[in-house]
Coordinates of C-alpha atoms in Angstrom, one line a residue:
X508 CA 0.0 0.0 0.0
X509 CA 1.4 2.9 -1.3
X510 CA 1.6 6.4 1.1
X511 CA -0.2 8.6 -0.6
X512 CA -2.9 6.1 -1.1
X513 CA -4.8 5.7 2.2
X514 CA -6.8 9.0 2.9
X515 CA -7.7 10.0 6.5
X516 CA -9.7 12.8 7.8
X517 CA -7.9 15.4 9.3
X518 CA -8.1 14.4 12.7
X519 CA -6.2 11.4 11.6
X520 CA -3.9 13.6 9.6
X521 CA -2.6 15.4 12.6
X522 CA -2.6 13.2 15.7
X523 CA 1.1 12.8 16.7
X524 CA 3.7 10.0 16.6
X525 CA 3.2 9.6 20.1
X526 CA -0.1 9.0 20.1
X527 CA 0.4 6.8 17.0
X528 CA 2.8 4.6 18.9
X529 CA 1.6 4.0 22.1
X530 CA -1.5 1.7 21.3
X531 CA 0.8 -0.6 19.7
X532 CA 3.4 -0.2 23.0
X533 CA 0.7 -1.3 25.4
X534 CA -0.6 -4.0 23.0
X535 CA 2.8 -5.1 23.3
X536 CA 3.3 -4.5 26.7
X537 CA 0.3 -6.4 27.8
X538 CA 1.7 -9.8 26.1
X539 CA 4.5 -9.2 27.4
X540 CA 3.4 -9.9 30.5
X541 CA 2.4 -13.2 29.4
X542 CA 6.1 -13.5 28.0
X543 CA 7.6 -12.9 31.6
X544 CA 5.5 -15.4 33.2
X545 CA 6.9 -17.9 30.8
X546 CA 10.8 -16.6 31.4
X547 CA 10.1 -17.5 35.2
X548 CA 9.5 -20.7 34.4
X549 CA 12.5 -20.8 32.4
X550 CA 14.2 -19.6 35.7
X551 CA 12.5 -21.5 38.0
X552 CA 14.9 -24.8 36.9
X553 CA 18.1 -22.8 38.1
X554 CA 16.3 -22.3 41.2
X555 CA 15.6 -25.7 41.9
X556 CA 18.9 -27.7 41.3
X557 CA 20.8 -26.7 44.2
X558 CA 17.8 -26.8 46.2
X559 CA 17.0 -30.1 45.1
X560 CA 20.8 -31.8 45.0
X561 CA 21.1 -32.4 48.8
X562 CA 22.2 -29.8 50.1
X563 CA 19.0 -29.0 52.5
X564 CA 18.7 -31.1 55.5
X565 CA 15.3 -29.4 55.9
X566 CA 14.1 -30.6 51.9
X567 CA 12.2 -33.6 51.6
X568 CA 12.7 -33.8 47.7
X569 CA 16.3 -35.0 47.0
X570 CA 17.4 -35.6 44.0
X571 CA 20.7 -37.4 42.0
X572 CA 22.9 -36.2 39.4
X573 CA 21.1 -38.1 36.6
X574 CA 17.4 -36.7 37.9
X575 CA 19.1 -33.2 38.1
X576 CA 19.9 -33.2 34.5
X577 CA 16.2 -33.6 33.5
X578 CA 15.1 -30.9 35.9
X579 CA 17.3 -28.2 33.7
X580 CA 16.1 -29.7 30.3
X581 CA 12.5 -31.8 30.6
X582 CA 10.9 -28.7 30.7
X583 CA 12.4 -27.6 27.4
X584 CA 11.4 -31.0 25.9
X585 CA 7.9 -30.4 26.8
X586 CA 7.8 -26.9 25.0
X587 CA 7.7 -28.0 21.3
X588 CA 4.6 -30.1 22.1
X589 CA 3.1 -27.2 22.5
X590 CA 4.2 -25.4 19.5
X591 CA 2.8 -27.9 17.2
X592 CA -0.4 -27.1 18.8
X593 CA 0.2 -24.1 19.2
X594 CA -0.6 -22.5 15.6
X595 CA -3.5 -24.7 15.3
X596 CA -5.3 -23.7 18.6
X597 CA -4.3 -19.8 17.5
X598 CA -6.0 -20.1 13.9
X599 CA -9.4 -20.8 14.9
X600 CA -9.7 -18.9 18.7
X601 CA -7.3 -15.9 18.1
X602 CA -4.1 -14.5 19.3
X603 CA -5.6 -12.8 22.2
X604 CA -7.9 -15.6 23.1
X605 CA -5.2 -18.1 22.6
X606 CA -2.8 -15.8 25.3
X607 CA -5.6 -16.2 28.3
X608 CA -5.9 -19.7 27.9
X609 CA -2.3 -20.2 28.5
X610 CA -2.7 -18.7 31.6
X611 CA -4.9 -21.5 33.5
X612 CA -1.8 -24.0 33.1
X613 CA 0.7 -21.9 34.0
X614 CA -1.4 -21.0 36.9
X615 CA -1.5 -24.6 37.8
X616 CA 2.3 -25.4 37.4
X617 CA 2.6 -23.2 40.1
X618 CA 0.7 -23.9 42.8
X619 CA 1.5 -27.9 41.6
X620 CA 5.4 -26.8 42.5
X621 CA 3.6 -24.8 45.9
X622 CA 2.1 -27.9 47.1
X623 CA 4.6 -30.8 45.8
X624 CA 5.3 -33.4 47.9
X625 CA 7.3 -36.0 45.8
X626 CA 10.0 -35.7 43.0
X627 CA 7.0 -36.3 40.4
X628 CA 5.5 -33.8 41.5
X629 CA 8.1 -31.4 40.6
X630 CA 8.8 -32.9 36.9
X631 CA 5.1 -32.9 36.4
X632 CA 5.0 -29.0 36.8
X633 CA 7.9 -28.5 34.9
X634 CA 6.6 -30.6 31.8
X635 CA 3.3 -28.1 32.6
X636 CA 5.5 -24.8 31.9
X637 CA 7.1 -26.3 29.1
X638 CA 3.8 -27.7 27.3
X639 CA 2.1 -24.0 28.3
X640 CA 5.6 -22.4 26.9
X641 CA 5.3 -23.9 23.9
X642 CA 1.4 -23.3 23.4
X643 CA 2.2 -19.6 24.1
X644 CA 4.4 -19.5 21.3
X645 CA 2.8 -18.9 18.1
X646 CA -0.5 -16.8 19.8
X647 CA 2.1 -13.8 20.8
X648 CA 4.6 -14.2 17.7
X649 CA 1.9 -13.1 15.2
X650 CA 0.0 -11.0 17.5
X651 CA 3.6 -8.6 17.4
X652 CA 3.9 -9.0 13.6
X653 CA 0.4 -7.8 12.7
X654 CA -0.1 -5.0 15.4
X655 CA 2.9 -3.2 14.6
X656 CA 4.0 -1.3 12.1
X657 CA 7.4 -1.7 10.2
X658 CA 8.9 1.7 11.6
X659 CA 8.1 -0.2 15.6
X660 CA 8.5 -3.6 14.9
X661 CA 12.1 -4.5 15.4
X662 CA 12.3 -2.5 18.5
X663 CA 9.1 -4.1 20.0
X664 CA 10.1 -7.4 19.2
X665 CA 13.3 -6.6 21.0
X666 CA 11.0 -6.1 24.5
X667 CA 9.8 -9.9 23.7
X668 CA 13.6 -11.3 24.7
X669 CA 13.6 -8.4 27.4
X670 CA 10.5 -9.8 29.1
X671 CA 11.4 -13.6 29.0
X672 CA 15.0 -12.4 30.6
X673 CA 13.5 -10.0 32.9
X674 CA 11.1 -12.8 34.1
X675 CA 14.2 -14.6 34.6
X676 CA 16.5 -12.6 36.9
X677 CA 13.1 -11.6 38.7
X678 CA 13.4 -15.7 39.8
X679 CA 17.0 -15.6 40.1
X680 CA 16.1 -12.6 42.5
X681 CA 13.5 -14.1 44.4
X682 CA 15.2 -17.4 44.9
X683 CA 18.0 -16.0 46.1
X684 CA 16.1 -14.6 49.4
X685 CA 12.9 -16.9 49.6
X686 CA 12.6 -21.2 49.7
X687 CA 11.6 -22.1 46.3
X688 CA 8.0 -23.2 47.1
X689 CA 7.4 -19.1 48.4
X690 CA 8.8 -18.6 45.1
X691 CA 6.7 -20.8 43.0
X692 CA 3.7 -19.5 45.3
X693 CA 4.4 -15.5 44.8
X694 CA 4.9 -16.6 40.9
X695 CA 1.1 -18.0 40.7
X696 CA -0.4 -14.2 40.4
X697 CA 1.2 -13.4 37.5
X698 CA -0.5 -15.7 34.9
X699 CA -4.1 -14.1 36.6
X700 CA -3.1 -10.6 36.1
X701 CA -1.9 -11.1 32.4
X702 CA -5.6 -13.0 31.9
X703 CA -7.1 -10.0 33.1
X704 CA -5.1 -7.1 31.1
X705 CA -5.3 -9.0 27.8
X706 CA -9.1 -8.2 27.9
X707 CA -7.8 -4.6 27.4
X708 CA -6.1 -4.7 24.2
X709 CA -7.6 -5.2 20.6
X710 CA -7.6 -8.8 18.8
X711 CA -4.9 -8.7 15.5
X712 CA -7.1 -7.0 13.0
X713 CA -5.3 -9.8 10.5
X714 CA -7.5 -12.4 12.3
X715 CA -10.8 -10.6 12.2
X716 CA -10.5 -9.5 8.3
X717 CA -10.1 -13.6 8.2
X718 CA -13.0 -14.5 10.3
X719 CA -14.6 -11.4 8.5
X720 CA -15.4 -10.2 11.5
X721 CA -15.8 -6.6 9.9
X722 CA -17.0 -4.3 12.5
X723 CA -14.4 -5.9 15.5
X724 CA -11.5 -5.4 13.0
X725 CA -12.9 -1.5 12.1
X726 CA -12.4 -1.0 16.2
X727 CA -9.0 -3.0 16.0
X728 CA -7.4 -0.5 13.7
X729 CA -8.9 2.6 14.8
X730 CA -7.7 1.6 18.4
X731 CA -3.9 0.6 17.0
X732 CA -4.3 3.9 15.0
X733 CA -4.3 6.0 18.2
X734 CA -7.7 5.1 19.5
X735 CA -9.5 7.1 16.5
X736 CA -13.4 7.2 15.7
X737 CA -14.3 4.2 13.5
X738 CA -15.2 6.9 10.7
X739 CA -11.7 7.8 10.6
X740 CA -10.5 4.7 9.4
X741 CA -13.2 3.3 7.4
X742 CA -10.6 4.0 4.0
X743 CA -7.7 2.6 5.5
X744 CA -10.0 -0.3 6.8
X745 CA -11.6 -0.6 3.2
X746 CA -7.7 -1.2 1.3
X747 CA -6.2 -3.3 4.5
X748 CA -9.7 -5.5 3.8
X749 CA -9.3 -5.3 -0.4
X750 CA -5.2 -6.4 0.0
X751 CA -6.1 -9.1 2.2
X752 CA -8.8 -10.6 0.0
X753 CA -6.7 -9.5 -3.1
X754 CA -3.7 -12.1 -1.4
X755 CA -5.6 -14.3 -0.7
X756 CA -7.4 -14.8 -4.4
X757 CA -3.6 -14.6 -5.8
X758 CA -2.2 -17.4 -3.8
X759 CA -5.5 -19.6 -4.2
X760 CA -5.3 -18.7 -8.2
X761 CA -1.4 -20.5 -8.1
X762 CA -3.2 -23.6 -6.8
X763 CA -5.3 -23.9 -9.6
X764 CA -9.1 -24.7 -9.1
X765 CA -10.5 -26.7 -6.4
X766 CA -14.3 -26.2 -6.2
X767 CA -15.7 -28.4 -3.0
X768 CA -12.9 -30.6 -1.6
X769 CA -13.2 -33.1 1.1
X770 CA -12.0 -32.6 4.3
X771 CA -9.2 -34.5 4.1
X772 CA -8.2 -33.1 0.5
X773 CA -8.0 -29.7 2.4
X774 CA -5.7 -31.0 4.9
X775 CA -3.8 -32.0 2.1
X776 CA -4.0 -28.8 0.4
X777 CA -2.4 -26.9 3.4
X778 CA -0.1 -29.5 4.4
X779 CA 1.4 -29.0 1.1
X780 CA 1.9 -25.1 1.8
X781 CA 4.9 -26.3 4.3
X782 CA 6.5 -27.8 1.2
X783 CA 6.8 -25.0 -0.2
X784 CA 10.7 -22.4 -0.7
X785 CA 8.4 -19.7 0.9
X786 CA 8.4 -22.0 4.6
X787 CA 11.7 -24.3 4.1
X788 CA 14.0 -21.6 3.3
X789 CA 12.6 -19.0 6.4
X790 CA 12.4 -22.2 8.3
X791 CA 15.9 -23.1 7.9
X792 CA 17.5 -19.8 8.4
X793 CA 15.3 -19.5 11.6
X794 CA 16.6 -23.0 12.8
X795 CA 20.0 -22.3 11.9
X796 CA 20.1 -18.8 14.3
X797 CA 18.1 -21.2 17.0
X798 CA 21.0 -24.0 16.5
X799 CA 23.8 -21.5 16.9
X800 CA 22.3 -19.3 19.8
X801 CA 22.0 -22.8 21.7
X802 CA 25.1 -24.5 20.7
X803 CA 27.5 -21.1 21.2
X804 CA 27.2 -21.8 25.1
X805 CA 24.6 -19.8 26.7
X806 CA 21.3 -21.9 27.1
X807 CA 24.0 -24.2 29.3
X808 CA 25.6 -21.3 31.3
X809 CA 21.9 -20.3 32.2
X810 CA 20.8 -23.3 33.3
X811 CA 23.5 -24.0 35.4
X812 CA 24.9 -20.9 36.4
X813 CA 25.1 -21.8 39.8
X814 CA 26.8 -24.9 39.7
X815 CA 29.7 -22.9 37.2
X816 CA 29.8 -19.8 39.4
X817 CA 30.7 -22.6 42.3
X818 CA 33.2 -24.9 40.0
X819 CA 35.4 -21.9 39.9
X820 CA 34.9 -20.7 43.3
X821 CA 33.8 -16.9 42.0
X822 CA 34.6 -14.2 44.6
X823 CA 31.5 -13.2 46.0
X824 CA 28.3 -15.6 46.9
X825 CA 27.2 -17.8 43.3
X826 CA 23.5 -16.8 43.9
X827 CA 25.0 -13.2 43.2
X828 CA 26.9 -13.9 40.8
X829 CA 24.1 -15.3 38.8
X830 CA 22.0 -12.1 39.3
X831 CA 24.6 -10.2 38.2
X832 CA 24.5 -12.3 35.2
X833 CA 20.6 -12.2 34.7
X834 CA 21.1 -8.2 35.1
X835 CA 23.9 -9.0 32.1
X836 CA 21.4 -10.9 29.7
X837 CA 18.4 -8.0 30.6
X838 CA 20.9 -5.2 29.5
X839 CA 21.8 -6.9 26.5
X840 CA 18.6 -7.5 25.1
X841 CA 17.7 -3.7 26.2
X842 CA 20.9 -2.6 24.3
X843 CA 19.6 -4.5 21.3
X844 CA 16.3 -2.9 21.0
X845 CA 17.6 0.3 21.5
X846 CA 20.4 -0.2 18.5
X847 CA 18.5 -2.5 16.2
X848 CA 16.5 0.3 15.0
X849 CA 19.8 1.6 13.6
X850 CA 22.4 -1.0 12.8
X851 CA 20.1 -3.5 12.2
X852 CA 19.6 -7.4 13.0
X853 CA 22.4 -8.5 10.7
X854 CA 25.4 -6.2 12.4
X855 CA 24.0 -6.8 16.4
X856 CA 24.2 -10.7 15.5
X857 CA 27.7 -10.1 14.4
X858 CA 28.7 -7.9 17.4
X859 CA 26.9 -10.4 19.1
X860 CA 28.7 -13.9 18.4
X861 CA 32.0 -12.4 18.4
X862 CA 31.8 -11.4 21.8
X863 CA 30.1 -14.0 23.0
X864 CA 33.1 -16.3 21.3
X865 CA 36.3 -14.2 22.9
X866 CA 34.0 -14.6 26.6
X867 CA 33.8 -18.4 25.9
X868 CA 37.2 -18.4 25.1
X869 CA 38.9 -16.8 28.1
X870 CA 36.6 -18.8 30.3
X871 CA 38.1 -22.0 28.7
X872 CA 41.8 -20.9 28.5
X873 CA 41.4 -19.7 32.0
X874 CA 40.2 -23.4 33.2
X875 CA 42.7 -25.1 31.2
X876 CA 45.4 -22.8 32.8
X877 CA 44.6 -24.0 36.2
X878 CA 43.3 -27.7 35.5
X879 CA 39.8 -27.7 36.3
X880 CA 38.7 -30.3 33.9
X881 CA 34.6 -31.0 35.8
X882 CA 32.0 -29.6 37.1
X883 CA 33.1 -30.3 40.7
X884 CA 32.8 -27.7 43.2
X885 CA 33.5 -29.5 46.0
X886 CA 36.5 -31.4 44.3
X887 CA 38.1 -27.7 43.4
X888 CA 37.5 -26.3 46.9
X889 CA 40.2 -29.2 48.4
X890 CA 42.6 -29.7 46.0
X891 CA 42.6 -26.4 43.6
X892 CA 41.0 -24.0 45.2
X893 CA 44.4 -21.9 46.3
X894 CA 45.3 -21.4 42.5
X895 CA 41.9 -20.0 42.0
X896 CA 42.5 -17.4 44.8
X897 CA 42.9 -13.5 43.3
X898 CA 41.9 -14.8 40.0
X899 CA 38.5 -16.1 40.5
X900 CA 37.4 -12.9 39.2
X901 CA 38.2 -13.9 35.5
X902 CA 36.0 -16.5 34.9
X903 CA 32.8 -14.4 36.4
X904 CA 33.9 -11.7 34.2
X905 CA 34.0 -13.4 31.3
X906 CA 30.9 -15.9 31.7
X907 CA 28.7 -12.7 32.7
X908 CA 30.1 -10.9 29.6
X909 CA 29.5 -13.9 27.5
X910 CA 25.5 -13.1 28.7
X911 CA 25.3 -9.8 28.0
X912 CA 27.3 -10.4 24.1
X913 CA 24.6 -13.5 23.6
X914 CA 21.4 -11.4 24.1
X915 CA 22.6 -8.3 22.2
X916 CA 22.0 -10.7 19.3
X917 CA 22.3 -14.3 18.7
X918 CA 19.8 -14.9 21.8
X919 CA 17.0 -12.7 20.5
X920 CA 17.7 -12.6 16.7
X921 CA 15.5 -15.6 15.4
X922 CA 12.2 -14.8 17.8
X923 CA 12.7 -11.3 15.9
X924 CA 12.9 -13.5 12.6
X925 CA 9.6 -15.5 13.2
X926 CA 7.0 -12.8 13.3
X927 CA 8.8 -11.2 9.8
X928 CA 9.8 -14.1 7.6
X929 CA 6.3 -16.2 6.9
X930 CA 3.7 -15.0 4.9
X931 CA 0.1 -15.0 7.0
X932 CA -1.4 -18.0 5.8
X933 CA 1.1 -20.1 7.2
X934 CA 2.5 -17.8 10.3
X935 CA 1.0 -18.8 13.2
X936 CA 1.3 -22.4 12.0
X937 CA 5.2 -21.5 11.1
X938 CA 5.6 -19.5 14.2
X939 CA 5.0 -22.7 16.3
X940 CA 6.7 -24.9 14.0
X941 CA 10.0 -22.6 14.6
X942 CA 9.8 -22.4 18.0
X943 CA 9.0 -26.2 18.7
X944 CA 12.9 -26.3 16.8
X945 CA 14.4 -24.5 19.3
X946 CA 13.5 -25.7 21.9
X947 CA 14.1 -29.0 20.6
X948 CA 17.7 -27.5 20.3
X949 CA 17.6 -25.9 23.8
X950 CA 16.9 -29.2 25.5
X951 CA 19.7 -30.9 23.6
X952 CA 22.4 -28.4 24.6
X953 CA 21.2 -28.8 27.8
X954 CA 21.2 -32.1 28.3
X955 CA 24.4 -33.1 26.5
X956 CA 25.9 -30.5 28.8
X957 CA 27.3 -33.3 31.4
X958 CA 28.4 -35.4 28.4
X959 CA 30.1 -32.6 26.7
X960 CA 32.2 -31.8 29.9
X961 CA 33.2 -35.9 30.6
X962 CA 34.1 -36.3 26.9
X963 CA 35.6 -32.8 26.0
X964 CA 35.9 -31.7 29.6
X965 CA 35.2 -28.2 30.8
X966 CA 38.1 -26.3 29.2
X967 CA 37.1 -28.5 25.6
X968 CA 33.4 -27.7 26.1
X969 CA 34.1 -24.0 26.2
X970 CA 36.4 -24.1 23.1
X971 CA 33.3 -25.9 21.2
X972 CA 31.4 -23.2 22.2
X973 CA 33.8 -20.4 21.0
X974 CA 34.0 -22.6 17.4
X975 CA 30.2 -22.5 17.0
X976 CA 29.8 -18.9 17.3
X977 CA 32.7 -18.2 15.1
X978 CA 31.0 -20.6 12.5
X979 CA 27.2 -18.6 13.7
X980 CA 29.6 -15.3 12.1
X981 CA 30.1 -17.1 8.9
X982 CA 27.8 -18.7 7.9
X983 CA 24.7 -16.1 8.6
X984 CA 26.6 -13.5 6.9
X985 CA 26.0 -15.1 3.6
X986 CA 22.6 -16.7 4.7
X987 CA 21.0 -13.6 7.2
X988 CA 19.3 -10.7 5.3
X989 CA 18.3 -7.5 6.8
X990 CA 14.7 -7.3 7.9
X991 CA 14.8 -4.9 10.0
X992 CA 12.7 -1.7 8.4
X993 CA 11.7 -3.8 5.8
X994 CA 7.5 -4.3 5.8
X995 CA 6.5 -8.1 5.9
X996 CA 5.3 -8.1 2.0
X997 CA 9.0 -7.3 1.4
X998 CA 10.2 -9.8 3.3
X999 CA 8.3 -12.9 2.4
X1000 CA 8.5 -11.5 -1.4
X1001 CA 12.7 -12.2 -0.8
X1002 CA 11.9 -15.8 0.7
X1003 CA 9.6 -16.7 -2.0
X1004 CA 12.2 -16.1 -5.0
X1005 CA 10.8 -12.5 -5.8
X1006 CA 12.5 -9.1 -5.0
X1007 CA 15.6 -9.6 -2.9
X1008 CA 16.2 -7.8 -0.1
X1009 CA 19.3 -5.7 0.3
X1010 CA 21.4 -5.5 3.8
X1011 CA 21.1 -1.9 4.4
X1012 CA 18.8 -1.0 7.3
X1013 CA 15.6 1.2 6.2
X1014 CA 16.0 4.6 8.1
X1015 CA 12.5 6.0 9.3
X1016 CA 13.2 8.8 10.9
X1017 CA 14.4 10.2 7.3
X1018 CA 11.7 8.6 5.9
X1019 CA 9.2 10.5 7.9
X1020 CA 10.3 14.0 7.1
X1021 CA 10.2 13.1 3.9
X1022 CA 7.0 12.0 3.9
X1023 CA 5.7 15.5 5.6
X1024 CA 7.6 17.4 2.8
X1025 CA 6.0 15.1 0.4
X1026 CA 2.6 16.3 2.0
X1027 CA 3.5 19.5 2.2
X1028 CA 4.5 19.5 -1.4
X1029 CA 0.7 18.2 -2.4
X1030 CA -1.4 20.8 0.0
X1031 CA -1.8 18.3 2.6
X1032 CA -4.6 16.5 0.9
X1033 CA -2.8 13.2 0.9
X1034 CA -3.2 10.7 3.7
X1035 CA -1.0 9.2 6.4
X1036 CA 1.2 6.2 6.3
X1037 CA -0.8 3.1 6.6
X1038 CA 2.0 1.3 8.1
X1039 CA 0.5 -1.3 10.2
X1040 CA -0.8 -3.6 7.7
X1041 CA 1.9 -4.0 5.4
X1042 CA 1.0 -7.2 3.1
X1043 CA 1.5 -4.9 -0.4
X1044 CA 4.3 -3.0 -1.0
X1045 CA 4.3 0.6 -2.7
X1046 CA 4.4 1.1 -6.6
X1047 CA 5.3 4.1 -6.6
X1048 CA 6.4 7.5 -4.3
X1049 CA 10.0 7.5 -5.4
X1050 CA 10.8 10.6 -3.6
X1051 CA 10.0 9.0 -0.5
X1052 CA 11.8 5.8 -1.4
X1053 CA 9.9 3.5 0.7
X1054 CA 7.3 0.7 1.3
X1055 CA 4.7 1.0 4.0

């Protein structure tokens, strides 16, 4: 949709980019609630594996090394079960609808955790957060993509990682001065009031065009437009509807005819959509970013970030230490959605995995330099503990560094990548699909993490990690477009053979006073950007050199 296209009235000509952005930041906001309930869970594993190791006379829940192992990765094997639901449950009940139902499991896990009484117990609620997770995925993925417009999207998909991390350290926090059943129990409110504030925000308009739900889609986008009177967007409504329905005849016309089909032949039909370049080259780009953000060392240093912290004997108390790195990974993914905007995806990834790779790589120098070859606090304490002493500082230094590098990028890149890169037949479906891979990934790198360190040991484990980002750098130079400032129709157009996209970063703010010049220039009778549904790209406006 081109800019001078979509007439307004002339309250909609002159409301202000304030007023134009905020809607979208509380939609945001308001799943990202959701988000940080699921990044607790995510914390709640790091939490329970020195609680649950033996160390607590007082815990009747004891657990071995083998048992342990699953506590940092079953919940991670339980998301993608969820994903693969995930799209389908979001399809037919909405992205908003979809997001409170997630809430009554999660809401269980935790008071399951609250009152659990045998080791069961425990790996039942953690399967729980994982299955809710994974179910979670797909509903808030698209809801980003199609509230937002291209000018917003990359920073507010930034806040996604920020949420999940923040949700994180806010366990790592609370476990550090409460008994992990207070913890579990203080974490039960949070999936109630993200139930409640959803009912606040607007469903995707993209889902009520396709349910042609008219009139609830009208409200959508006059309340993402800066809460405008219906009447002011009734033009803007009318070409978002007419490019929908004009997409949708185009891609059914490829087909060829169908007339009545069966129910299976439509299964079929769509089935055959995920055969398709347009899903298996976005979905192997996405898997490759998942594969090296997992496999470059942090999803293990997360997990078990106390246990580290205590194998090389840090200087101050390892509970700290792994707040300190929480705070690390929160900063980092707030850097990143403060620069994307600028530099774009492909240059944060880079800056990204090379810093992540030199941390890795002092960490393992370091531990080769003094011998520690395990994960064995107690066994470094007695015998190597002395050599540690004044240096213990390098290691924390260098794994809380390797945090904050890993989620200025490579952490958050791909769950950017997943709300741009499918087209919106297939998104939701394709969002839980991508998703269900890495977690899939995340639960191998975390469970390998124990054979990696007695086959390679520590030192060699480290190294790996170093090679893998270094190979992340390489490889998704060539592979990794830029997206960022690019509308969606411009991006799946480059993943289904058409247009390619170039790797310079669209720059809006020079965009937008071109666009009032361009106004100017016409007397002001032309409209405003229609930005925020973006499925056709402009033919035209070559002074303003850009696609909204």
């Amino acid at each position: 949709m081109t800019v001078e296209s979509a007439k307004s009235s002339p309250q909609a000509q002159t409301i202000s980019a304030l007023r134009r952005a905020l809607p979208q930041i509380l939609a945001v906001s308001v799943k990202n609630v959701l988000l940080f309930v699921f990044g607790m869970s995510l914390g709640f594993p790091t939490i329970l594996i020195p609680n649950l190791s033996g160390g607590d006379p007082d815990e009747k829940i004891v657990l071995g090394v083998d048992a342990i192992s699953w506590i940092g990765s079953v919940n991670l094997l339980c998301v993608p079960l969820g994903c693969f639901l995930s799209g389908y449950v979001t399809q037919p009940f909405g992205r908003r609808r979809s997001m409170q139902f997630v809430t009554v499991p999660f809401l269980a896990a935790w008071l399951i955790f609250q009152y659990a009484t045998e080791p069961w117990h425990v790996f039942l609620a953690l399967c729980i957060t994982g299955f809710s997770g994974g179910l979670l995925e797909a509903p808030t993925l698209t809801y980003l993509a199609e509230v937002t417009t291209p000018n917003l999207r990359g920073v507010l998909a930034a806040t996604s990682s920020v949420s999940v991390i923040v949700g994180i350290l806010a366990q790592f926090l609370l476990g550090t001065f409460l008994h992990w059943r207070s913890v579990a129990l203080a974490s039960s409110v949070l999936p109630i009031v993200a139930c409640a504030l959803l009912f606040f925000v607007p469903e995707s308009p993209y889902w009520l065009v396709m349910k042609n739900r008219q009139t609830d889609a009208q409200k959508s986008i006059a309340w993402l437009r800066g809460w405008l009177p219906v009447d002011d967007v009734l033009i803007e409504y009318k070409e978002f509807y007419e490019q929908l329905n004009k997409n949708k005849t185009k891609r059914e016309s490829s087909q060829g005819p169908q007339g009545e089909v069966s129910a299976l032949a439509k299964i079929k039909e769509n089935l055959k959509l995920f055969t398709k370049k347009n899903f298996l080259w976005p979905f192997g780009l996405v898997t490759l970013t998942f594969g090296v953000g997992h496999f470059s060392g942090m999803t293990p240093l997360q997990t078990y970030a106390v246990k580290i912290f205590a194998t090389f004997n840090v200087p101050i108390n390892k509970y700290y230490a792994t707040i300190i790195l929480g705070v690390a990974e929160a900063l980092g993914c707030i850097l990143s959605s403060i620069l994307v905007h600028f530099v774009g995806k492909r240059r944060m990834n880079f800056f990204s995995l090379l810093g992540t790779g030199c941390c890795f790589f002092v960490v393992a120098t370091y531990a080769q330099t003094i011998n520690v070859k395990f994960l064995e606090a107690s066994h470094l304490e007695t015998k190597i503990g002395p050599q540690l002493e004044g240096q213990s500082w390098v290691p924390m230094i260098f794994l809380i560094g390797a945090a904050f590098f890993s989620h200025t990028g490579i952490r958050i890149l791909p769950w950017m990548l997943i709300g741009e890169v499918y087209y919106s037949d297939i998104r939701a479906t394709a969002s839980g699909f991508s998703a269900a891979a890495s977690y899939i990934l995340g639960f191998i790198a975390n469970k390998i993490f124990f054979s990696m360190i007695s086959f390679l040991t520590l030192p060699g484990t480290f190294w790996f990690y170093t090679a893998v980002a270094l190979l992340g750098v390489i490889s998704l130079y060539y592979w990794l477009p830029e997206t960022e400032g690019k509308t969606l129709f411009q991006i799946t157009e480059h993943f289904s053979g058409g247009e390619q996209l170039d790797n310079k970063v669209s720059n809006f703010l020079r965009l937008r006073k071109l666009q009032k010049k361009q106004q100017a220039l016409d007397g002001g009778g032309k409209g405003v950007e229609n930005a925020a549904f973006d499925e056709e790209p402009a033919k035209r406006c070559e002074v303003l050199d850009v696609r909204l």
